[in-house]
Tab-separated table of C-alpha atoms (C1' of nucleotides) in Angstrom:
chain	number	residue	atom	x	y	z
I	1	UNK	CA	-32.190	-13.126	-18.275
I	2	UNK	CA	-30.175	-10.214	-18.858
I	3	UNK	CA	-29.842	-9.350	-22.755
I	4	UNK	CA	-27.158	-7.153	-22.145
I	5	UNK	CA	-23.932	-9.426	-22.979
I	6	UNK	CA	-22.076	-9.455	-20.093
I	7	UNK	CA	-18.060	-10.342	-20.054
I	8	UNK	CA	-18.261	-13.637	-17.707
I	9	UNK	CA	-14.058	-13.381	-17.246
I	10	UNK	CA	-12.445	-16.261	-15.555
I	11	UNK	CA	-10.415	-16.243	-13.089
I	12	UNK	CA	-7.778	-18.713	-11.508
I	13	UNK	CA	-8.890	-21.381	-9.413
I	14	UNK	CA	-6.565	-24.142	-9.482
I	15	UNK	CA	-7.571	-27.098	-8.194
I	16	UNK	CA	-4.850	-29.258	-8.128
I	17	UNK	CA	-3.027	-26.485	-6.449
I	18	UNK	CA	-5.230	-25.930	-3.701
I	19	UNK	CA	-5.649	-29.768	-3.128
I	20	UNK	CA	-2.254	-30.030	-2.721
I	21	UNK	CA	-2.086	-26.936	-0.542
I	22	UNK	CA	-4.605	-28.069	1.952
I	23	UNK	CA	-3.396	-31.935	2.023
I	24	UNK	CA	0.393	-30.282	3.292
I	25	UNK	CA	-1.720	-28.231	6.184
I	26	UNK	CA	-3.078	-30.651	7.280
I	27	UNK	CA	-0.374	-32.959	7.779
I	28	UNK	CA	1.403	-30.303	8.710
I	29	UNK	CA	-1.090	-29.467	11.555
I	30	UNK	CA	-2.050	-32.877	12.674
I	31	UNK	CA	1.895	-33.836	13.126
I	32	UNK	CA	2.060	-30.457	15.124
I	33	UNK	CA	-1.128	-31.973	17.417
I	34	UNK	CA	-3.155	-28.840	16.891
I	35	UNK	CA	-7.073	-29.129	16.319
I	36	UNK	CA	-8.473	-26.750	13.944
I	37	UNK	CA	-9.950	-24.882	16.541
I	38	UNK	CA	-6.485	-24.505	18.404
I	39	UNK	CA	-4.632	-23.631	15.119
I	40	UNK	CA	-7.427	-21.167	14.203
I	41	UNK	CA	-7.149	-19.540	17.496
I	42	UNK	CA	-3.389	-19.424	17.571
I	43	UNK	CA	-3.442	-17.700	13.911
I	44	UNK	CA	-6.582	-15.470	14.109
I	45	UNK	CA	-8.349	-16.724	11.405
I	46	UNK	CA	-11.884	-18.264	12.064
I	47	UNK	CA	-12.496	-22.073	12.085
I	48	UNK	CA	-14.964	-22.220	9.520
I	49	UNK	CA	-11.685	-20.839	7.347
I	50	UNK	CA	-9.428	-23.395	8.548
I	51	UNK	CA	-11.743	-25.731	8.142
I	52	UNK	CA	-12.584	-24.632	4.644
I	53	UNK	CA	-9.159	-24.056	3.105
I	54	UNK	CA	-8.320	-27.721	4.502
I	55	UNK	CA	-11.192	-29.037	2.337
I	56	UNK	CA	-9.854	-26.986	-0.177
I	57	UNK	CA	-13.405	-25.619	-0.662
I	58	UNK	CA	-11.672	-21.812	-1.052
I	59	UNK	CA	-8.305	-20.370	-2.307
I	60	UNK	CA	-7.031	-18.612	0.528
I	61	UNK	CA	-4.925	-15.217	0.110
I	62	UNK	CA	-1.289	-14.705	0.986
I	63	UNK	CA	-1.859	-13.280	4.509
I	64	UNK	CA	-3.866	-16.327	5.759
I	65	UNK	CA	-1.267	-18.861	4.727
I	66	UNK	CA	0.965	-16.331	6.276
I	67	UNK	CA	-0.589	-16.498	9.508
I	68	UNK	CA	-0.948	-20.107	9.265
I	69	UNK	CA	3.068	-20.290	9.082
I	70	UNK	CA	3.134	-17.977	12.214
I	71	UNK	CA	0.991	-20.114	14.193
I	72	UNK	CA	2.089	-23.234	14.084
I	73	UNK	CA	5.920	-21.681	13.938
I	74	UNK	CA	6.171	-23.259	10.354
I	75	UNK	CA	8.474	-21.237	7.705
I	76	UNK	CA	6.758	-20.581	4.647
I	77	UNK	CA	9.805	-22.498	2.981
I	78	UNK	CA	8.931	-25.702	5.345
I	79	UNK	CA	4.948	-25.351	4.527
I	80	UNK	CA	5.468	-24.954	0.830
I	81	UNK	CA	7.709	-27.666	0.547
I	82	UNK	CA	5.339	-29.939	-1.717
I	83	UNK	CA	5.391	-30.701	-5.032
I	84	UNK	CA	3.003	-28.110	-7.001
I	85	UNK	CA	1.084	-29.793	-9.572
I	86	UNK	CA	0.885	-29.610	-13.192
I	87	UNK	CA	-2.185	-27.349	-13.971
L	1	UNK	CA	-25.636	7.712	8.125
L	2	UNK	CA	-26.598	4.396	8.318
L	3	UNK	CA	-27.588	3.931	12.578
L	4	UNK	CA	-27.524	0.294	12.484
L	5	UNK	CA	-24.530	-0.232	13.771
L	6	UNK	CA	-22.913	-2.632	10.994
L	7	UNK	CA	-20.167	-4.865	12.486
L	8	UNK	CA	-16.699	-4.212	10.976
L	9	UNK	CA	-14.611	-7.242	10.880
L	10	UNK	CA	-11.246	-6.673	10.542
L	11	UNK	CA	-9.678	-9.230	8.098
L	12	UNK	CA	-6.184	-9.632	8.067
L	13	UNK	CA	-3.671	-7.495	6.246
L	14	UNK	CA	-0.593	-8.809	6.779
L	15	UNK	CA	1.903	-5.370	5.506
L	16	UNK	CA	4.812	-6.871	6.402
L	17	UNK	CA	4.571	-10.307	4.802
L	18	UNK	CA	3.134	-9.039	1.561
L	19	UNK	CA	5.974	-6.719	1.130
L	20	UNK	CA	8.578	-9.225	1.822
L	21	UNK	CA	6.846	-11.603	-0.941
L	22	UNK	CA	6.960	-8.894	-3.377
L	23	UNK	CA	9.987	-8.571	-3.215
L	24	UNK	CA	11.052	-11.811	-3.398
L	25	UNK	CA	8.887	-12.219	-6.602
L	26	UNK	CA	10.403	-8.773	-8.304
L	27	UNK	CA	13.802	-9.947	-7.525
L	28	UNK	CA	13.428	-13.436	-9.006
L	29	UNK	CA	11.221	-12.213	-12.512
L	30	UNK	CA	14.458	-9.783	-12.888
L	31	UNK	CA	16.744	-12.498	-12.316
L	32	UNK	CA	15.009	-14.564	-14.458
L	33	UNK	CA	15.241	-11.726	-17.000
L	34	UNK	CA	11.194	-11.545	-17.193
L	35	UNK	CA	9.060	-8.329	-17.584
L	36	UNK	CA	6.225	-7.938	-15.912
L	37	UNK	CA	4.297	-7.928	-19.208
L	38	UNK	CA	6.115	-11.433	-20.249
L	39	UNK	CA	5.836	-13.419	-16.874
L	40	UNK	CA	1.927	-12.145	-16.775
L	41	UNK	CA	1.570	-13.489	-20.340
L	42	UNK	CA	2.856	-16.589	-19.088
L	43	UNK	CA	1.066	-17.135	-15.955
L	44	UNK	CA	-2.535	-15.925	-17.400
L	45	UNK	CA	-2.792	-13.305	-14.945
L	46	UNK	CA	-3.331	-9.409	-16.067
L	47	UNK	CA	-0.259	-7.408	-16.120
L	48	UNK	CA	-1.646	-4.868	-13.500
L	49	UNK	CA	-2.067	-8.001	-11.069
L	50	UNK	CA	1.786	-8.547	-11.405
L	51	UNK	CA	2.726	-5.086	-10.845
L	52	UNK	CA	0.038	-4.887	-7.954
L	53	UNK	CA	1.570	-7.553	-5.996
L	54	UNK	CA	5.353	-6.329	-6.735
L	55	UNK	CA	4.254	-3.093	-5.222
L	56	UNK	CA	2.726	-4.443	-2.216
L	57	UNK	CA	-1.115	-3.350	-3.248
L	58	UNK	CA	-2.630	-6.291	-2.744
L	59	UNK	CA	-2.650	-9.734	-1.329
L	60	UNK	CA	-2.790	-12.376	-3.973
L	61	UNK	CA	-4.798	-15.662	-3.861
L	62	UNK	CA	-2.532	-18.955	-3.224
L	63	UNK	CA	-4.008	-19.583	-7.066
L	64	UNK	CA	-1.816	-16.334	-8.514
L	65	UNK	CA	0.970	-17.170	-7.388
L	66	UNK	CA	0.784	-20.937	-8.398
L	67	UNK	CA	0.342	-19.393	-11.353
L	68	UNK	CA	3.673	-17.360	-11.015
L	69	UNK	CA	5.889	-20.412	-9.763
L	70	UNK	CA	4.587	-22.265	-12.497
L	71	UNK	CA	5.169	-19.168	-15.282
L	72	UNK	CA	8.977	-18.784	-13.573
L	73	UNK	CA	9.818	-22.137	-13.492
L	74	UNK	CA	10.078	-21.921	-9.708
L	75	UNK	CA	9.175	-24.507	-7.571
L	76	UNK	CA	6.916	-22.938	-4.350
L	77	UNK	CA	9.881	-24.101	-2.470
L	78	UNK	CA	12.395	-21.545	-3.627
L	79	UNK	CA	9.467	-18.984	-4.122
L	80	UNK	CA	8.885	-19.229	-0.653
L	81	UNK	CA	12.705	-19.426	0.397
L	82	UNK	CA	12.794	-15.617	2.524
L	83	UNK	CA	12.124	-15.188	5.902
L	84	UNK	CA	8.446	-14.072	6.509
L	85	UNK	CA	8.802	-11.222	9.160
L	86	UNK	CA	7.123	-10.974	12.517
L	87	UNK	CA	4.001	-9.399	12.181
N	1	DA	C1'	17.570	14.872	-26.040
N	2	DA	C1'	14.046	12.332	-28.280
N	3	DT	C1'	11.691	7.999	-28.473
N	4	DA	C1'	10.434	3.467	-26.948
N	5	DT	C1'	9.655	0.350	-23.431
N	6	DT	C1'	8.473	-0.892	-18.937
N	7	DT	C1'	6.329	-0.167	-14.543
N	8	DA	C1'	2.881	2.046	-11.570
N	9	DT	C1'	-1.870	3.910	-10.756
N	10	DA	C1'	-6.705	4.520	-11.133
N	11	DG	C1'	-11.468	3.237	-11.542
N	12	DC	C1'	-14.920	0.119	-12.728
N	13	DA	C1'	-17.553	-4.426	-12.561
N	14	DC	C1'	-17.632	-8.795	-11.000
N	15	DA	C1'	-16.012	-12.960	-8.425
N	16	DT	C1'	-14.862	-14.700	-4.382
N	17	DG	C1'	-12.325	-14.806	0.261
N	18	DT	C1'	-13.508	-14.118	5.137
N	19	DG	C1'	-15.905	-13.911	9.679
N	20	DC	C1'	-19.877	-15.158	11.962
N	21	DT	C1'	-23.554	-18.190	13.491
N	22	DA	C1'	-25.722	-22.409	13.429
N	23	DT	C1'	-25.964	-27.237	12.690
N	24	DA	C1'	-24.836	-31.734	10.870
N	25	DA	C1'	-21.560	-35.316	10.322
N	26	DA	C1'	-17.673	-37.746	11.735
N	27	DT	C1'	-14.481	-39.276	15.140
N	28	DA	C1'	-12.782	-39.956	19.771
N	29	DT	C1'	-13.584	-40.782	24.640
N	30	DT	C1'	-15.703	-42.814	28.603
M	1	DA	C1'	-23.572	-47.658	23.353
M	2	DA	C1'	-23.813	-43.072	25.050
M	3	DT	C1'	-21.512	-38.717	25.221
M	4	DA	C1'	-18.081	-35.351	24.029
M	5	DT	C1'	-15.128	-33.428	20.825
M	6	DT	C1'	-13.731	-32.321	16.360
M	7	DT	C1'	-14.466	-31.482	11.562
M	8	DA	C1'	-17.420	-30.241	7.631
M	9	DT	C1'	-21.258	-27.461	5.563
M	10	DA	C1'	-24.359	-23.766	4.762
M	11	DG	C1'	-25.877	-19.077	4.242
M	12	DC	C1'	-25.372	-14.368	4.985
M	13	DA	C1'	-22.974	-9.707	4.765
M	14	DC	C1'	-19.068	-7.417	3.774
M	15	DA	C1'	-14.213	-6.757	2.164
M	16	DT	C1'	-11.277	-7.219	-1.287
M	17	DG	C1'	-8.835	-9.814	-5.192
M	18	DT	C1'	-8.922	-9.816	-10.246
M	19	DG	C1'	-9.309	-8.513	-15.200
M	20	DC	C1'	-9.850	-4.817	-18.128
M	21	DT	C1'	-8.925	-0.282	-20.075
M	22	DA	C1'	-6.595	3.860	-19.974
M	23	DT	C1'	-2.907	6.817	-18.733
M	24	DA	C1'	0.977	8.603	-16.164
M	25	DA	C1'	5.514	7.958	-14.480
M	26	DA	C1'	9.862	5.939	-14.680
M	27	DT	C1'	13.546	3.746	-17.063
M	28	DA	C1'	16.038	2.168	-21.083
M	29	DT	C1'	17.382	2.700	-25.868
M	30	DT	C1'	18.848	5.082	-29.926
DNA sequence: AATATTTATAGCACATGTGCTATAAATATT
DNA sequence: AATATTTATAGCACATGTGCTATAAATATT
């Protein structure tokens, strides 16, 4: 082990968040009658992503959600309109 | 020179989108009557990260700007009430 | 105008999102 | 039940988000 006393910082992962996130996609998608291999091809991303940030396994950044939106011609105002957890 | 030839993946960048969230988020925190310094205090995020995503640098994590709706007192709803341009 | 406050940049280290490939697990179809 | 399709996991390499510190630039206050 390492002696030197490295700052472990922590960043933001928010759980609830994400859950919540990824429980709206995929109702969102699965209402829409897209597989996540369709919707994955339709937004660019790869289906291991869409596959992941369904699971919410990872916290996706602003420009996949954004592409998500595009693809299944979603507004952002329609796929964020959920409830947001308390932290 | 490295001669392997390294695939580069392009990820997405989405220019357009980023900018229109930043300023939707600069133009609610002044509403709101928040500095940058105050609404990062609020949300736990560093006050470079704030200014970074009002000026388009980077593209946040879903988690940061949880952390911003939650700091403003906005649900994700309104956040996300602008029209996400065509890419 | 001088000073204080706020916002924007930069550079570093580290954490983690993303694409890719492969495969397993689960679900749907025949 | 057998087969096909869809979804979930894993591991790797690489890109980039994030916090931190410092400082400059811009804006507001006195």
């Amino acid at each position: 082990m390492n002696t030197k006393a490295r700052h472990k910082r922590n960043l933001i992962y928010d759980e609830k968040g994400i859950l919540a996130f990824a429980a709206r996609l995929k109702k969102l998608r699965k209402e829409l009658g897209f597989t996540q291999s369709q919707l994955a091809f339709e937004a660019g991303i790869s289906l291991s992503q869409v596959a992941r940030i369904e699971t919410a396994r990872i916290n996706p950044t602003l420009s996949t959600v954004f592409a998500l939106s595009r693809a299944m011609n979603v507004s952002l105002h329609e796929l964020f309109n959920f409830e947001l957890p308390d932290n």
